[in-house]
Short mmCIF file of C-alpha atoms and ligand atoms in Angstrom, two decimals:
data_model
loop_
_atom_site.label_atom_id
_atom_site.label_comp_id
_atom_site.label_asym_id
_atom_site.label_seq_id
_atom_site.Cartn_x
_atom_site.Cartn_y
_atom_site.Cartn_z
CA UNK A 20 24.01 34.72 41.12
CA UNK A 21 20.53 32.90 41.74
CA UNK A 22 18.13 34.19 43.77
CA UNK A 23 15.48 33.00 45.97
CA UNK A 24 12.22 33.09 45.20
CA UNK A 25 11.22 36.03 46.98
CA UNK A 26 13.90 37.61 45.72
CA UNK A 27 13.20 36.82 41.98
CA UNK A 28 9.56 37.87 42.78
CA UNK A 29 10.91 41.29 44.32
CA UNK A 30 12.76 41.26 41.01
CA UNK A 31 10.08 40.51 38.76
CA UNK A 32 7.33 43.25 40.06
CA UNK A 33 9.92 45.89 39.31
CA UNK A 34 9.24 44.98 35.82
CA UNK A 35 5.66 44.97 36.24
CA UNK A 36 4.85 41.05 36.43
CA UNK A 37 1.99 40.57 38.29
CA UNK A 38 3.37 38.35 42.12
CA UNK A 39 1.45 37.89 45.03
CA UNK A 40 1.25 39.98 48.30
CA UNK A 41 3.49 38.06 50.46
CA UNK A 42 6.49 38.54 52.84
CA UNK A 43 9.39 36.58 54.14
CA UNK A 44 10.18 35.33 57.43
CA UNK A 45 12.86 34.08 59.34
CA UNK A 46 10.68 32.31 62.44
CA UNK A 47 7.23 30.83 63.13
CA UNK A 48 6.18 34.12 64.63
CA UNK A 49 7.07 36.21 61.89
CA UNK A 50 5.49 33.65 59.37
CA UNK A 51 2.93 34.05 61.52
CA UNK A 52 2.59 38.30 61.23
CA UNK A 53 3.38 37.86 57.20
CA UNK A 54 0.22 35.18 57.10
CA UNK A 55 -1.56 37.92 59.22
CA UNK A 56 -0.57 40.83 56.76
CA UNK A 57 -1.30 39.04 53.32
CA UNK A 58 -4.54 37.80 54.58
CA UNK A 59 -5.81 33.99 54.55
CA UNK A 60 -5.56 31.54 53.07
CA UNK A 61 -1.94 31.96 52.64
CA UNK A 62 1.06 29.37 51.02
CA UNK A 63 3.96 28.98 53.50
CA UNK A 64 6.85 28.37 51.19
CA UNK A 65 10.69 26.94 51.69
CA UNK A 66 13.10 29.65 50.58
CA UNK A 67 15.82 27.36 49.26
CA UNK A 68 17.35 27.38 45.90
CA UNK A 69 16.47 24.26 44.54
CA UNK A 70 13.44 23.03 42.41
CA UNK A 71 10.64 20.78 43.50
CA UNK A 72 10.18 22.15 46.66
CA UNK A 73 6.38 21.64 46.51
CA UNK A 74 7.03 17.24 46.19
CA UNK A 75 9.73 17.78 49.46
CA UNK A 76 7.16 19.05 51.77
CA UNK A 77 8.26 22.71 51.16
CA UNK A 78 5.16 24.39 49.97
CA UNK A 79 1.91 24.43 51.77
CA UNK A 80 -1.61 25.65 51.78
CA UNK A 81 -2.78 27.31 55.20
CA UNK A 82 -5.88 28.28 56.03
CA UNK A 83 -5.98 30.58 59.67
CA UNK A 84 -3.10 31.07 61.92
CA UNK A 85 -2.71 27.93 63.45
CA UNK A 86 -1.75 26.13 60.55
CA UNK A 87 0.79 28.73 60.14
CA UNK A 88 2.29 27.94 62.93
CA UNK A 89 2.26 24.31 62.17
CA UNK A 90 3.40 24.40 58.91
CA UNK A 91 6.26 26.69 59.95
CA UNK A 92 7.42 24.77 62.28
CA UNK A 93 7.72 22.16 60.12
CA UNK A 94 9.52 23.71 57.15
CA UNK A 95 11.89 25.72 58.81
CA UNK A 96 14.74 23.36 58.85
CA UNK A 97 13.49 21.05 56.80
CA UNK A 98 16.37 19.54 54.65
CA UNK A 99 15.37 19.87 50.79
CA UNK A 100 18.11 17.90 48.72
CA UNK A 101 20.59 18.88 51.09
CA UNK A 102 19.60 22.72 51.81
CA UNK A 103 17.84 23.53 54.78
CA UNK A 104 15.75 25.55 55.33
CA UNK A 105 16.23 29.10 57.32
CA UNK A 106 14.03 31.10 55.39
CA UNK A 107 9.99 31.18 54.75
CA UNK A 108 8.08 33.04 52.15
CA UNK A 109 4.41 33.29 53.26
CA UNK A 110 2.08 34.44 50.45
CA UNK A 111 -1.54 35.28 50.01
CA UNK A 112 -3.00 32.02 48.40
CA UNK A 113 -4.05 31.98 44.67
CA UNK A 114 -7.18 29.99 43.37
CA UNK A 115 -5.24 28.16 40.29
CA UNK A 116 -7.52 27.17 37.66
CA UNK A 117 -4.36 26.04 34.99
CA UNK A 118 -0.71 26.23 35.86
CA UNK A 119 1.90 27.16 32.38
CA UNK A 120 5.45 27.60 31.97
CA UNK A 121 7.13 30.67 30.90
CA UNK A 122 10.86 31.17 30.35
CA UNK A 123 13.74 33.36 28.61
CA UNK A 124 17.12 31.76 28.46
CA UNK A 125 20.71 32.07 26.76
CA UNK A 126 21.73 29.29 24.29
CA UNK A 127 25.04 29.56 23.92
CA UNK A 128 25.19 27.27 20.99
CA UNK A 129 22.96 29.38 19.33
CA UNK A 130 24.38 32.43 20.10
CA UNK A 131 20.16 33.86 20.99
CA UNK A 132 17.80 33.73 23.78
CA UNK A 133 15.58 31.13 23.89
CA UNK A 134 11.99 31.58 24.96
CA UNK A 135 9.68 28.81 26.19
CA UNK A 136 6.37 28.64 26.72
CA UNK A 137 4.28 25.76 27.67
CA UNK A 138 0.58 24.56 28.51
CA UNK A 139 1.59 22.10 30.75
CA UNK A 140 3.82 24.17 34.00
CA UNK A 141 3.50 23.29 37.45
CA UNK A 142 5.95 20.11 36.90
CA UNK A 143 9.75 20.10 36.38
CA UNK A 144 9.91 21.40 32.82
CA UNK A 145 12.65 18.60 31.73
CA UNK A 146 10.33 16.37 32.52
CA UNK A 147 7.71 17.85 30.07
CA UNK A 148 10.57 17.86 27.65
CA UNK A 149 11.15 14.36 27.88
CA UNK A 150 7.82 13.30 27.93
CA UNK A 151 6.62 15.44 25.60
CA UNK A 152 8.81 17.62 23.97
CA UNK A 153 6.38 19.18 21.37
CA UNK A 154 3.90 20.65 24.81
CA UNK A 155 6.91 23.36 24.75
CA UNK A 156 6.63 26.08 22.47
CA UNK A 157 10.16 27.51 21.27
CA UNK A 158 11.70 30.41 19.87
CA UNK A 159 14.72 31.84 19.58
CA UNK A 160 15.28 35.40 19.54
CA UNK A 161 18.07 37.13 18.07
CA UNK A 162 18.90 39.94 20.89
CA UNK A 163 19.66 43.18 17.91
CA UNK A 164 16.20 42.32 16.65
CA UNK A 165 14.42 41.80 20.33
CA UNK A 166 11.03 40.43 20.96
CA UNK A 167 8.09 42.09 20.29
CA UNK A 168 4.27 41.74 21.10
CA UNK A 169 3.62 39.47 18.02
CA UNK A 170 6.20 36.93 19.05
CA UNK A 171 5.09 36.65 22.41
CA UNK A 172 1.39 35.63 20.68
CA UNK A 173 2.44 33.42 18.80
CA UNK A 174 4.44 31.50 21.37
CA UNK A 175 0.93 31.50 23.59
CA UNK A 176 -0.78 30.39 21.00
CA UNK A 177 1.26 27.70 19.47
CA UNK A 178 1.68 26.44 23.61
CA UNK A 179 -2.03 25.90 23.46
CA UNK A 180 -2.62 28.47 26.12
CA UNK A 181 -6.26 28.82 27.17
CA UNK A 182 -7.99 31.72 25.45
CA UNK A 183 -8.73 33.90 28.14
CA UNK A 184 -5.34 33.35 29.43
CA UNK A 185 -3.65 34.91 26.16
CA UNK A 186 -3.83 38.54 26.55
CA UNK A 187 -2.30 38.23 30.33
CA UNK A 188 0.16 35.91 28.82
CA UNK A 189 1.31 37.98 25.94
CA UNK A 190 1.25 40.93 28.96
CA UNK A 191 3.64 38.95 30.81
CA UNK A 192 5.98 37.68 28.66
CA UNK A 193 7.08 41.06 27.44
CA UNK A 194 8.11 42.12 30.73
CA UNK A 195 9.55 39.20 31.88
CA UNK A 196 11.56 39.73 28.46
CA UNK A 197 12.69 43.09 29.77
CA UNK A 198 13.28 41.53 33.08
CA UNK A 199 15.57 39.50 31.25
CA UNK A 200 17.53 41.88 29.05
CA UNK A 201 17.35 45.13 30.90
CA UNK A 202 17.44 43.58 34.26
CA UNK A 203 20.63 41.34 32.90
CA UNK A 204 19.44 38.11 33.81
CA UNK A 205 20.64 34.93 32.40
CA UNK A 206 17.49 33.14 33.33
CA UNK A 207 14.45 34.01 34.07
CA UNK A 208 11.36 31.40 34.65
CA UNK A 209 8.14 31.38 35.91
CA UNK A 210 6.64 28.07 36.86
CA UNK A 211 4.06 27.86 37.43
CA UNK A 212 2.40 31.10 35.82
CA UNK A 213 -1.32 30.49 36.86
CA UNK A 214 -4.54 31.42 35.34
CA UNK A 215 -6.93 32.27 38.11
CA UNK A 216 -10.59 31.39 37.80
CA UNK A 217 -11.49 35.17 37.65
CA UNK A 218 -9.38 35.30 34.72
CA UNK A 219 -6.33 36.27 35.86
CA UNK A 220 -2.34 35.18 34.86
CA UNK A 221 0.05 35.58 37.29
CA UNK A 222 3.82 34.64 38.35
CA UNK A 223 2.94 31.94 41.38
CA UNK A 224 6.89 30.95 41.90
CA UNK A 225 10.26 33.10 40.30
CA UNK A 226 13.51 31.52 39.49
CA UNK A 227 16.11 34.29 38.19
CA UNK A 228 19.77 34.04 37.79
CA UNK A 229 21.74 37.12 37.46
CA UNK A 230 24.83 37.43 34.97
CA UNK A 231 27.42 38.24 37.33
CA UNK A 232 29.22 40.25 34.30
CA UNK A 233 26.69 42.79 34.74
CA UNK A 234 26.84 42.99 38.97
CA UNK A 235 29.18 46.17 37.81
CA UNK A 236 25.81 47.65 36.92
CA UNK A 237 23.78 47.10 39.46
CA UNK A 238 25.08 48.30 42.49
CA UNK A 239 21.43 47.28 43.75
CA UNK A 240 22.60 43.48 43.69
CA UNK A 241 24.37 43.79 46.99
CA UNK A 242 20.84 43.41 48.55
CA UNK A 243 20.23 40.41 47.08
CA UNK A 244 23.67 38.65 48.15
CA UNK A 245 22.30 36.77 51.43
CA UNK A 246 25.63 37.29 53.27
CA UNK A 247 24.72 34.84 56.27
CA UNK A 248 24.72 31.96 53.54
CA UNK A 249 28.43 32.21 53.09
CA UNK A 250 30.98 30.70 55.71
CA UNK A 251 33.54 32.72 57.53
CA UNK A 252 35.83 32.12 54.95
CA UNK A 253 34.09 32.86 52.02
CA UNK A 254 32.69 35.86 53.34
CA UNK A 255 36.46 36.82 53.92
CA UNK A 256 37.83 35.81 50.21
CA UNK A 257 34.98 37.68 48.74
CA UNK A 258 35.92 40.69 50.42
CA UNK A 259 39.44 40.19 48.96
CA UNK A 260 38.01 38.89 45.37
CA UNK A 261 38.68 35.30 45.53
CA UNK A 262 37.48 32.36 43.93
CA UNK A 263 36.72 30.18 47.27
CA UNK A 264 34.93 27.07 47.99
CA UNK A 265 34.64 26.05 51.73
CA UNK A 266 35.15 21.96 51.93
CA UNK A 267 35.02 19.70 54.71
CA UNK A 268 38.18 18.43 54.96
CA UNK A 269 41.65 19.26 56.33
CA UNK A 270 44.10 20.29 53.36
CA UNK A 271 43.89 24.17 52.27
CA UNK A 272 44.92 24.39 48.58
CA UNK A 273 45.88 27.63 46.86
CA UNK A 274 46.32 26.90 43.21
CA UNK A 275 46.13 29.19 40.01
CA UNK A 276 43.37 28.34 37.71
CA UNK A 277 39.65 26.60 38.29
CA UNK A 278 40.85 23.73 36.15
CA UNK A 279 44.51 23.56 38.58
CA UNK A 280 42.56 23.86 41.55
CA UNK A 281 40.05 21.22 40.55
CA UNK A 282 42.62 18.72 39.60
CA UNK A 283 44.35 19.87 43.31
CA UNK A 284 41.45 18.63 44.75
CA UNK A 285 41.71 15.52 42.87
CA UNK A 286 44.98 14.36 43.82
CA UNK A 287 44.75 15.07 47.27
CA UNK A 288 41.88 12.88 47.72
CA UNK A 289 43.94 10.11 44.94
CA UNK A 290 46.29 10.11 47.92
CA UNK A 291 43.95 9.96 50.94
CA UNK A 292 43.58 13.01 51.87
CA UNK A 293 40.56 15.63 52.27
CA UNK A 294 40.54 19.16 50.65
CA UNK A 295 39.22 22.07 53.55
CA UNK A 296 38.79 24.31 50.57
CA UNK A 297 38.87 25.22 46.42
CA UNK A 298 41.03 28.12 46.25
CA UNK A 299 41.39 29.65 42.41
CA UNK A 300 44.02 32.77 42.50
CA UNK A 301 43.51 33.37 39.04
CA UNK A 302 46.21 34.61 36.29
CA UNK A 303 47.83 37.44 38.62
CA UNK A 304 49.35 35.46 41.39
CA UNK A 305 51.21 38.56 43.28
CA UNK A 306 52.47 38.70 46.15
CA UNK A 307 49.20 40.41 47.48
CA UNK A 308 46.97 37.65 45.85
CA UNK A 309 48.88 35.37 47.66
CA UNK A 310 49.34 36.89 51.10
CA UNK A 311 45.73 37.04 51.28
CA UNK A 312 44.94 33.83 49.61
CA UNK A 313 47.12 32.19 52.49
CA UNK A 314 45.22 34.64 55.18
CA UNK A 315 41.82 32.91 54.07
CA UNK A 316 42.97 29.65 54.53
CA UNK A 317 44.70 30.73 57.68
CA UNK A 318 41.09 31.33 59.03
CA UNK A 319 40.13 27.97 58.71
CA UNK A 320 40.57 25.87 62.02
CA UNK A 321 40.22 22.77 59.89
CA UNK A 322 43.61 23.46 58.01
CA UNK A 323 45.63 20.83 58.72
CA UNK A 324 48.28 21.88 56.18
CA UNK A 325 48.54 23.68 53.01
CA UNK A 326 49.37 22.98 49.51
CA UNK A 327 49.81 25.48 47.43
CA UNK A 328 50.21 24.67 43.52
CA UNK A 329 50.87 26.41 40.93
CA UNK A 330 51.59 26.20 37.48
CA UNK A 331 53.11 29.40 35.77
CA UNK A 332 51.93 30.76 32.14
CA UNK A 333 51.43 34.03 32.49
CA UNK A 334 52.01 33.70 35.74
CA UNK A 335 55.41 33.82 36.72
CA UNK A 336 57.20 31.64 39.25
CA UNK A 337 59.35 34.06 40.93
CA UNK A 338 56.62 36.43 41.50
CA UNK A 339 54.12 33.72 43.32
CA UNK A 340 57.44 32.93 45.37
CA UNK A 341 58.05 36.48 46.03
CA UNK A 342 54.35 36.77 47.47
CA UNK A 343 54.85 33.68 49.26
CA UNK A 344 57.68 34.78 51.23
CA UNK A 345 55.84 37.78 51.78
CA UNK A 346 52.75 36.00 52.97
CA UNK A 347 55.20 34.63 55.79
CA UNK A 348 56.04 37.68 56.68
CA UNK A 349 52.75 39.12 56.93
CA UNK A 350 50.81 36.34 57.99
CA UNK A 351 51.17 34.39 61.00
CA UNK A 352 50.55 31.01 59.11
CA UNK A 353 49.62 28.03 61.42
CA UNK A 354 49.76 25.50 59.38
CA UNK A 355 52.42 23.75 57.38
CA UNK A 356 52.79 24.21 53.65
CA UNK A 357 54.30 22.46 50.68
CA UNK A 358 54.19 24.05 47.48
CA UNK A 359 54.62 23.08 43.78
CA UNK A 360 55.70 25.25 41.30
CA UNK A 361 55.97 24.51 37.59
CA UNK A 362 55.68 26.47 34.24
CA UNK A 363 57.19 30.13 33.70
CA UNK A 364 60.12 30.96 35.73
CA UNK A 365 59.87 27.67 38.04
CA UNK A 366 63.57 27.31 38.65
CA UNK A 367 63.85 30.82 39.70
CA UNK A 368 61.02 30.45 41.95
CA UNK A 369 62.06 28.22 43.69
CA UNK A 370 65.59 29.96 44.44
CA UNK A 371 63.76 32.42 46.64
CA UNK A 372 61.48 29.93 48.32
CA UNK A 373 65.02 28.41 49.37
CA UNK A 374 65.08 31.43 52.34
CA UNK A 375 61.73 30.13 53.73
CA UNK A 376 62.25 26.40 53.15
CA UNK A 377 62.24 24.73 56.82
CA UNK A 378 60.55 21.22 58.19
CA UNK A 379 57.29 23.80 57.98
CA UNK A 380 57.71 25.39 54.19
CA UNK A 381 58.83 22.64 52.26
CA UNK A 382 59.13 22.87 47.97
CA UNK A 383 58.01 19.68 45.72
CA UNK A 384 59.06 19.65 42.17
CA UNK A 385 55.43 17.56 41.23
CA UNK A 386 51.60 17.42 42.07
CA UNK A 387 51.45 14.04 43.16
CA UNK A 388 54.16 14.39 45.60
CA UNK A 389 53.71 17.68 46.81
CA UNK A 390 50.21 16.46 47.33
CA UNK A 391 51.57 13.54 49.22
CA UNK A 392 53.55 15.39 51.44
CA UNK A 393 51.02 17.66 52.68
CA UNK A 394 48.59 14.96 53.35
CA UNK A 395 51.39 13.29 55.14
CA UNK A 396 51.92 16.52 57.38
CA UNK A 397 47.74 16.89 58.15
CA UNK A 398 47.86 13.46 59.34
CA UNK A 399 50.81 13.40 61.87
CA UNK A 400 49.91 14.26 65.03
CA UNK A 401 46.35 14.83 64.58
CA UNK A 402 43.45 14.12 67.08
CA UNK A 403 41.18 13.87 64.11
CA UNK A 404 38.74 15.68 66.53
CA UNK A 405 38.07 18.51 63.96
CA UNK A 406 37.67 16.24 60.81
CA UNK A 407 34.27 16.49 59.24
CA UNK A 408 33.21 19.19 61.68
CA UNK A 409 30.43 21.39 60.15
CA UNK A 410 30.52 23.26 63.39
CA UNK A 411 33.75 25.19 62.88
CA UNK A 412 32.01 28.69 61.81
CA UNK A 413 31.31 29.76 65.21
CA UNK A 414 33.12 27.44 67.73
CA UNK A 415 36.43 28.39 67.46
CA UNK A 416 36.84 31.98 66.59
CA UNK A 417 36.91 32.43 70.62
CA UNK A 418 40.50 31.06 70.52
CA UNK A 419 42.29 32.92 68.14
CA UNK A 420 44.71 32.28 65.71
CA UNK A 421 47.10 30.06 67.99
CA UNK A 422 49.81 32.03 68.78
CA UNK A 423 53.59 30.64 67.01
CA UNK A 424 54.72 28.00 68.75
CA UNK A 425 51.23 26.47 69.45
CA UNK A 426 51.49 23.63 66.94
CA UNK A 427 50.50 20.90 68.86
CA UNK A 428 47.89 20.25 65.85
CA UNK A 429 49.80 19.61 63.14
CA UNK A 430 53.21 18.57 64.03
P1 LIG B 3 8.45 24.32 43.49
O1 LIG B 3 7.84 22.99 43.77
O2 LIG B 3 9.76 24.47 44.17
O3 LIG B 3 8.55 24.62 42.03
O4 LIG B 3 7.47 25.43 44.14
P2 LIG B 3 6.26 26.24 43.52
O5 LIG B 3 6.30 27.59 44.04
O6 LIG B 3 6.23 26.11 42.04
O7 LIG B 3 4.99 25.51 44.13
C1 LIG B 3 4.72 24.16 43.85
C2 LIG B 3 3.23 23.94 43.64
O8 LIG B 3 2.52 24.36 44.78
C3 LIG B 3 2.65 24.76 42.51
O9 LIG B 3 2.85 24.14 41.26
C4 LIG B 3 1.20 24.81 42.89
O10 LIG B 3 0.55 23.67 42.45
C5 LIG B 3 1.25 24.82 44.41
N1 LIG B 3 1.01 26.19 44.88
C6 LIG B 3 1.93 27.15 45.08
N2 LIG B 3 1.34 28.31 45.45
C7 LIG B 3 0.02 28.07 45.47
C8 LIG B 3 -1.13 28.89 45.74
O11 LIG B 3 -1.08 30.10 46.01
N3 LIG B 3 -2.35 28.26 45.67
C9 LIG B 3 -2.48 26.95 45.35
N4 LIG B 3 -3.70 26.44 45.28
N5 LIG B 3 -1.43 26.17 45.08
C10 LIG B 3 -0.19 26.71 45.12
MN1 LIG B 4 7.93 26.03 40.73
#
């Protein structure tokens, strides 16, 4: 999970890294009481979770209220590489007399952490490691032996730190370490990490990602998950574990594996059509998975039709037919479905999905033409109205699931 940045800073003080007073707010007014609060000159900053907010127009310097309210008003909505804006953090503003780099890291390869530490922060850090790979200092840390004071010195010193910046470095980097290992992060940077003219090093922006592995540890996490950024649907398929992406098109897919799913996607838009969603059931396709899988995409007002594909290892054909005919009879489903199933216990399968098979539930022994089929049965009849719509989170819950019969849509 990544956080925001005044998230990650919330994050980061716990540990004892030195942030600025700030708060977060939602509207000019409020940026406006937070500016108030920290006291001028503040930074009104774009809480979106993408890097180089500062070149987009996203970060700015205000000195009294008015420019507040002006800079506000300009951010909030702002589109910053396609996120927009709904969220300010308005901090007390920091005389910056250098700007470094600081981060911990996994490498994989490796198998250690990775620290990094450079002179030159306040710019995208690949850049710096294009340009000039040797301004980053490296080192890798093998977690059973952990990082102690002496590594972090050496790191500032072989950056090229400024001297009087050292002892606040070495300070920082051993609790953005712990921030990193005890507060199970998988990445944890600070750029820039300022020196102040009075002498002082602290975090000016956070970036933290959380290892998901760990959420089982942190029941604390919940606060962080910003609920309103999910859609209707995903906040549903979370709330029944699911792997769901909300698309923009018009064909709900159910399939069994990222990989299956992602290649579902694929040939549905091979054959000209457009996939309303990525939905990954995972290894145990029951008949409970898949009731509720269907009930997700049910939700959806964009649904055209559904194809649901799966291909059985461990799963087993008969079972993910047994939950489909279940799913019928649990779930009022409006939209017609064609479904592929292949591997383990296909044949079988598809015996029971005989009892459900109409002009509604049809079978298809392969991708491509189950894929072609449902595409086939979004298109007919359409208005293409709804197609594209970004709209559809709040607009049509008024009118219910249409009740059977109502299939005016899709036939
Ligand atoms: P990013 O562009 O998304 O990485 O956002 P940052 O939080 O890193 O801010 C971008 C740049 O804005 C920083 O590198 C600083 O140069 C500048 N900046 C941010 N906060 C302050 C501040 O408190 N005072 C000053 N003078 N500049 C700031
Ligand atoms: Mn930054």
């Amino acid at each position: 999970m990544d956080l925001f940045e005044y998230q990650g800073k919330q994050y980061f003080a716990r540990f004892g890294i030195p942030v600025s007073a700030g708060g977060v707010a939602d509207t000019v007014d409020e940026a406006v009481a937070e500016a108030d609060k920290a006291g001028y000159p503040v930074v009104v900053k774009a809480q979106v979770q993408v890097g180089g907010r500062g070149k987009a127009g996203g970060v700015k310097l205000a000195e009294n209220s008015d420019e507040v309210r002006h800079h506000a008003g300009n951010i909030l909505g702002l589109d910053i590489k396609g996120h927009v804006v709904r969220r300010l953090w308005v901090e007390h503003a920091s005389d910056i007399s250098k700007e470094y780099y600081a981060s911990f890291t996994l490498d994989r390869g490796a198998k250690k952490y990775l620290a990094m530490v450079s002179a030159k922060g306040g710019v995208e850090i690949e850049a710096v490691a294009d340009e000039d790979p040797d301004a980053i200092a490296r080192l890798y840390i093998d977690p059973s032996i952990g990082f102690v004071e002496a590594d972090a010195r050496g790191l500032v010193e072989r950056a090229g730190l400024d001297e009087e910046a050292h002892d606040g470095a070495v300070a920082i980097l051993l609790e953005l370490y712990r921030c990193y290992v005890e507060g199970d992060a998988d990445l944890v940077e600070i750029n820039p990490l300022i020196l102040t003219p009075a002498g002082q090093v602290h975090a000016l922006d956070a970036k933290v990602t959380l290892d998901d592995n760990a959420s089982f540890r942190h029941p604390e996490w919940d606060g962080f998950r910003d609920i309103d950024e999910f859609d209707e649907r995903e906040r549903l398929a979370r709330s029944k574990g699911l792997q769901y992406v909300g698309l923009d098109g018009y064909v709900g897919i159910i399939a069994n594996g990222a990989g299956l799913a992602m290649s579902t996607c694929d040939v549905v838009n091979q054959v000209g059509g457009k996939p309303a969603n990525f939905l990954d059931i995972g290894g145990g396709a029951n008949a409970e998975v898949m009731a509720n899988a269907l009930e997700v995409i049910n939700s959806d007002p964009n649904v055209r039709a559904i194809f649901i594909n799966i291909f059985g290892g461990i799963t087993r054909g008969e079972e993910v037919a047994q939950g489909i005919v279940t799913a019928l009879e649990r779930v009022d489903i409006k939209a017609p479905m064609v479904i592929r199933l292949d591997g383990t216990n296909a044949e079988e399968g598809r015996d029971i999905l005989k009892q459900v098979e109409s002009d509604r539930v049809m079978s298809s022994p392969t991708m491509l033409e189950a894929a072609r089929k449902a595409v086939e049965l979004a298109g007919s009849g359409t208005t293409g109205g709804n197609a594209g719509t970004s709209g559809n989170r709040s607009g049509t819950s008024g009118n219910g699931p249409a009740t059977s019969g109502d299939t005016g849509d899709v036939q």
